[in-house]
Amino acid sequence: VLKEGQAFFDVATDARPFQVASGETIVTALGTAFDVDANAADGSLGIAVTRHSVRVSPMAGGDLMGVTLAEGERVSVGGDGAIGSPVVQDPAISLAWQSGMYVAENRRLGDVVAALSRYHGGWIVFSNDRLKSTLVSAVLDLRTPDAALAALASGLPIRVTRMTRFVTLISAV
């Protein structure tokens, strides 16, 4: 069970089923390597396959309402359990976090900040929730979250203000 954060699974092929449950979703390995990202601010889930395939199913609806992802595909599952359409994604993007990098390709600022906040020593808050939907394409270093926030501020119409050691505010310019 993955309650929050991000995890990579490299599953050996054998007769036993391997499943990861997160929120209202079950991911079943089909002799594979895959990434599950539960960092999104809105409670959605990202599943990306780096080798072979997985089956993504809603917990309540069972396998019939699920989708099978092949190597190099990613799917988003909404906080309500609705499974989106699979999209092609380079496996290197899914695994960048393992080397301390975060690759955002047309991601919402709220999701990018949620991923950065896991590495940031304090709270990052928005002055306006509408800012969270701003689309971001960037490569950020997770090891230096303050520098990553500064990079976002240099390329987006946002201001990042460190209020205290523990609170950072993101506001519109």
mmCIF file of C-alpha atoms in Angstrom:
data_model
loop_
_atom_site.group_PDB
_atom_site.id
_atom_site.type_symbol
_atom_site.label_atom_id
_atom_site.label_comp_id
_atom_site.label_asym_id
_atom_site.label_seq_id
_atom_site.Cartn_x
_atom_site.Cartn_y
_atom_site.Cartn_z
ATOM 1 C CA VAL A 1 0.000 0.000 0.000
ATOM 2 C CA LEU A 2 1.437 3.360 -1.061
ATOM 3 C CA LYS A 3 -0.241 6.131 0.925
ATOM 4 C CA GLU A 4 1.881 9.022 -0.371
ATOM 5 C CA GLY A 5 5.170 9.723 -2.104
ATOM 6 C CA GLN A 6 6.685 7.869 -4.999
ATOM 7 C CA ALA A 7 8.024 4.330 -5.348
ATOM 8 C CA PHE A 8 9.678 2.240 -8.043
ATOM 9 C CA PHE A 9 9.027 -1.493 -8.215
ATOM 10 C CA ASP A 10 11.167 -3.999 -10.118
ATOM 11 C CA VAL A 11 9.200 -7.240 -9.926
ATOM 12 C CA ALA A 12 10.590 -10.666 -10.792
ATOM 13 C CA THR A 13 8.463 -12.866 -13.005
ATOM 14 C CA ASP A 14 6.938 -15.759 -11.078
ATOM 15 C CA ALA A 15 3.553 -17.308 -10.335
ATOM 16 C CA ARG A 16 2.656 -14.978 -7.429
ATOM 17 C CA PRO A 17 0.741 -11.791 -8.161
ATOM 18 C CA PHE A 18 2.375 -8.529 -7.054
ATOM 19 C CA GLN A 19 -0.004 -5.628 -6.447
ATOM 20 C CA VAL A 20 0.358 -2.043 -5.272
ATOM 21 C CA ALA A 21 -2.710 -0.314 -3.859
ATOM 22 C CA SER A 22 -2.885 3.471 -3.652
ATOM 23 C CA GLY A 23 -6.076 5.394 -3.022
ATOM 24 C CA GLU A 24 -8.834 3.727 -5.008
ATOM 25 C CA THR A 25 -6.445 2.059 -7.479
ATOM 26 C CA ILE A 26 -4.719 -1.318 -7.742
ATOM 27 C CA VAL A 27 -1.670 -1.809 -9.968
ATOM 28 C CA THR A 28 -0.915 -5.437 -10.816
ATOM 29 C CA ALA A 29 2.568 -6.268 -12.091
ATOM 30 C CA LEU A 30 2.782 -8.530 -15.107
ATOM 31 C CA GLY A 31 6.532 -9.353 -14.711
ATOM 32 C CA THR A 32 7.637 -5.763 -14.882
ATOM 33 C CA ALA A 33 9.282 -2.619 -13.565
ATOM 34 C CA PHE A 34 7.066 0.381 -12.896
ATOM 35 C CA ASP A 35 6.780 3.658 -11.001
ATOM 36 C CA VAL A 36 3.841 4.824 -8.875
ATOM 37 C CA ASP A 37 3.708 8.547 -8.089
ATOM 38 C CA ALA A 38 1.257 9.646 -5.380
ATOM 39 C CA ASN A 39 2.724 13.163 -5.015
ATOM 40 C CA ALA A 40 0.033 15.099 -6.913
ATOM 41 C CA ALA A 41 -1.596 17.927 -4.995
ATOM 42 C CA ASP A 42 -5.102 16.903 -6.081
ATOM 43 C CA GLY A 43 -4.794 13.301 -4.908
ATOM 44 C CA SER A 44 -4.349 11.873 -8.394
ATOM 45 C CA LEU A 45 -1.908 9.078 -9.123
ATOM 46 C CA GLY A 46 0.611 8.570 -11.908
ATOM 47 C CA ILE A 47 1.697 5.105 -13.043
ATOM 48 C CA ALA A 48 4.522 4.663 -15.550
ATOM 49 C CA VAL A 49 5.906 1.394 -16.934
ATOM 50 C CA THR A 50 9.632 1.089 -17.589
ATOM 51 C CA ARG A 51 9.669 -2.628 -18.511
ATOM 52 C CA HIS A 52 7.008 -5.083 -19.727
ATOM 53 C CA SER A 53 3.460 -4.182 -18.565
ATOM 54 C CA VAL A 54 1.069 -3.596 -15.669
ATOM 55 C CA ARG A 55 -2.686 -3.711 -15.213
ATOM 56 C CA VAL A 56 -4.240 -0.603 -13.609
ATOM 57 C CA SER A 57 -7.710 -1.167 -12.149
ATOM 58 C CA PRO A 58 -10.106 0.724 -9.906
ATOM 59 C CA MET A 59 -10.446 -0.960 -6.522
ATOM 60 C CA ALA A 60 -14.246 -0.898 -6.655
ATOM 61 C CA GLY A 61 -14.764 -1.696 -10.344
ATOM 62 C CA GLY A 62 -12.331 -4.560 -10.612
ATOM 63 C CA ASP A 63 -10.157 -5.619 -13.510
ATOM 64 C CA LEU A 64 -12.892 -5.240 -16.144
ATOM 65 C CA MET A 65 -12.781 -1.448 -15.892
ATOM 66 C CA GLY A 66 -8.973 -1.285 -15.914
ATOM 67 C CA VAL A 67 -6.325 -0.637 -18.525
ATOM 68 C CA THR A 68 -3.109 -2.474 -19.393
ATOM 69 C CA LEU A 69 -0.036 -0.270 -19.764
ATOM 70 C CA ALA A 70 2.914 -1.322 -21.906
ATOM 71 C CA GLU A 71 6.565 -0.369 -21.531
ATOM 72 C CA GLY A 72 7.044 3.365 -22.118
ATOM 73 C CA GLU A 73 3.453 4.294 -21.242
ATOM 74 C CA ARG A 74 2.046 6.380 -18.390
ATOM 75 C CA VAL A 75 -1.480 6.874 -17.115
ATOM 76 C CA SER A 76 -3.000 9.297 -14.632
ATOM 77 C CA VAL A 77 -5.715 8.194 -12.243
ATOM 78 C CA GLY A 78 -7.871 10.946 -10.768
ATOM 79 C CA GLY A 79 -8.442 11.271 -7.051
ATOM 80 C CA ASP A 80 -11.907 9.834 -7.725
ATOM 81 C CA GLY A 81 -10.379 6.678 -9.252
ATOM 82 C CA ALA A 82 -11.145 7.577 -12.888
ATOM 83 C CA ILE A 83 -8.418 6.139 -15.112
ATOM 84 C CA GLY A 84 -7.230 8.413 -17.925
ATOM 85 C CA SER A 85 -5.985 7.383 -21.334
ATOM 86 C CA PRO A 86 -2.454 5.989 -21.540
ATOM 87 C CA VAL A 87 0.179 8.311 -23.047
ATOM 88 C CA VAL A 88 3.686 7.593 -24.288
ATOM 89 C CA GLN A 89 6.415 8.729 -21.870
ATOM 90 C CA ASP A 90 10.131 8.070 -21.965
ATOM 91 C CA PRO A 91 10.965 5.801 -19.005
ATOM 92 C CA ALA A 92 13.915 8.090 -18.161
ATOM 93 C CA ILE A 93 11.418 10.820 -17.222
ATOM 94 C CA SER A 94 9.660 8.484 -14.799
ATOM 95 C CA LEU A 95 12.934 7.504 -13.159
ATOM 96 C CA ALA A 96 14.594 10.950 -13.008
ATOM 97 C CA TRP A 97 13.604 11.379 -9.343
ATOM 98 C CA GLN A 98 15.876 8.468 -8.429
ATOM 99 C CA SER A 99 18.886 10.597 -9.406
ATOM 100 C CA GLY A 100 17.534 13.727 -7.705
ATOM 101 C CA MET A 101 15.902 15.344 -10.733
ATOM 102 C CA TYR A 102 12.272 16.138 -11.489
ATOM 103 C CA VAL A 103 11.091 16.388 -15.085
ATOM 104 C CA ALA A 104 7.832 18.259 -15.603
ATOM 105 C CA GLU A 105 6.313 18.068 -19.070
ATOM 106 C CA ASN A 106 3.166 20.162 -19.192
ATOM 107 C CA ARG A 107 2.465 19.478 -15.506
ATOM 108 C CA ARG A 108 0.354 21.665 -13.220
ATOM 109 C CA LEU A 109 2.356 23.945 -10.933
ATOM 110 C CA GLY A 110 0.468 22.509 -7.942
ATOM 111 C CA ASP A 111 1.764 19.019 -8.783
ATOM 112 C CA VAL A 112 5.314 20.272 -9.349
ATOM 113 C CA VAL A 113 5.306 22.085 -5.999
ATOM 114 C CA ALA A 114 3.811 19.008 -4.287
ATOM 115 C CA ALA A 115 6.740 16.946 -5.601
ATOM 116 C CA LEU A 116 9.267 19.607 -4.497
ATOM 117 C CA SER A 117 7.669 19.930 -1.065
ATOM 118 C CA ARG A 118 8.805 16.395 -0.168
ATOM 119 C CA TYR A 119 12.390 17.703 -0.323
ATOM 120 C CA HIS A 120 11.733 21.149 1.154
ATOM 121 C CA GLY A 121 12.188 21.890 4.844
ATOM 122 C CA GLY A 122 8.842 23.523 5.562
ATOM 123 C CA TRP A 123 5.495 24.352 3.984
ATOM 124 C CA ILE A 124 5.042 25.772 0.521
ATOM 125 C CA VAL A 125 1.684 27.532 0.218
ATOM 126 C CA PHE A 126 -0.114 29.322 -2.596
ATOM 127 C CA SER A 127 -1.708 32.736 -2.128
ATOM 128 C CA ASN A 128 -4.286 31.801 -4.761
ATOM 129 C CA ASP A 129 -5.415 28.281 -5.741
ATOM 130 C CA ARG A 130 -5.743 29.335 -9.397
ATOM 131 C CA LEU A 131 -1.941 29.466 -9.606
ATOM 132 C CA LYS A 132 -1.818 25.706 -9.073
ATOM 133 C CA SER A 133 -3.246 25.094 -12.553
ATOM 134 C CA THR A 134 -0.428 27.000 -14.325
ATOM 135 C CA LEU A 135 1.269 24.579 -16.721
ATOM 136 C CA VAL A 136 4.985 23.953 -16.259
ATOM 137 C CA SER A 137 7.655 22.334 -18.417
ATOM 138 C CA ALA A 138 10.995 22.241 -16.601
ATOM 139 C CA VAL A 139 13.799 20.068 -15.323
ATOM 140 C CA LEU A 140 14.382 20.747 -11.612
ATOM 141 C CA ASP A 141 16.952 19.556 -9.091
ATOM 142 C CA LEU A 142 15.141 17.995 -6.133
ATOM 143 C CA ARG A 143 18.281 18.221 -4.010
ATOM 144 C CA THR A 144 18.042 22.028 -4.008
ATOM 145 C CA PRO A 145 14.317 22.780 -3.679
ATOM 146 C CA ASP A 146 14.828 26.516 -2.987
ATOM 147 C CA ALA A 147 16.848 26.855 -6.197
ATOM 148 C CA ALA A 148 14.173 24.865 -8.047
ATOM 149 C CA LEU A 149 11.495 27.261 -6.762
ATOM 150 C CA ALA A 150 13.643 30.211 -7.850
ATOM 151 C CA ALA A 151 13.969 28.663 -11.324
ATOM 152 C CA LEU A 152 10.182 28.338 -11.532
ATOM 153 C CA ALA A 153 9.795 31.996 -10.496
ATOM 154 C CA SER A 154 12.225 33.101 -13.201
ATOM 155 C CA GLY A 155 10.197 31.424 -15.937
ATOM 156 C CA LEU A 156 6.624 31.829 -14.716
ATOM 157 C CA PRO A 157 4.477 34.791 -13.651
ATOM 158 C CA ILE A 158 4.915 33.893 -9.978
ATOM 159 C CA ARG A 159 6.802 35.274 -6.999
ATOM 160 C CA VAL A 160 8.369 32.956 -4.416
ATOM 161 C CA THR A 161 8.779 34.551 -0.981
ATOM 162 C CA ARG A 162 10.407 32.812 1.957
ATOM 163 C CA MET A 163 8.267 34.127 4.829
ATOM 164 C CA THR A 164 10.072 32.230 7.608
ATOM 165 C CA ARG A 165 12.376 29.219 7.820
ATOM 166 C CA PHE A 166 9.268 27.076 7.671
ATOM 167 C CA VAL A 167 6.868 28.894 5.305
ATOM 168 C CA THR A 168 7.379 29.747 1.630
ATOM 169 C CA LEU A 169 4.651 31.651 -0.236
ATOM 170 C CA ILE A 170 3.963 31.406 -3.962
ATOM 171 C CA SER A 171 1.957 34.358 -5.315
ATOM 172 C CA ALA A 172 1.154 35.951 -8.657
ATOM 173 C CA VAL A 173 3.457 38.671 -9.966
#
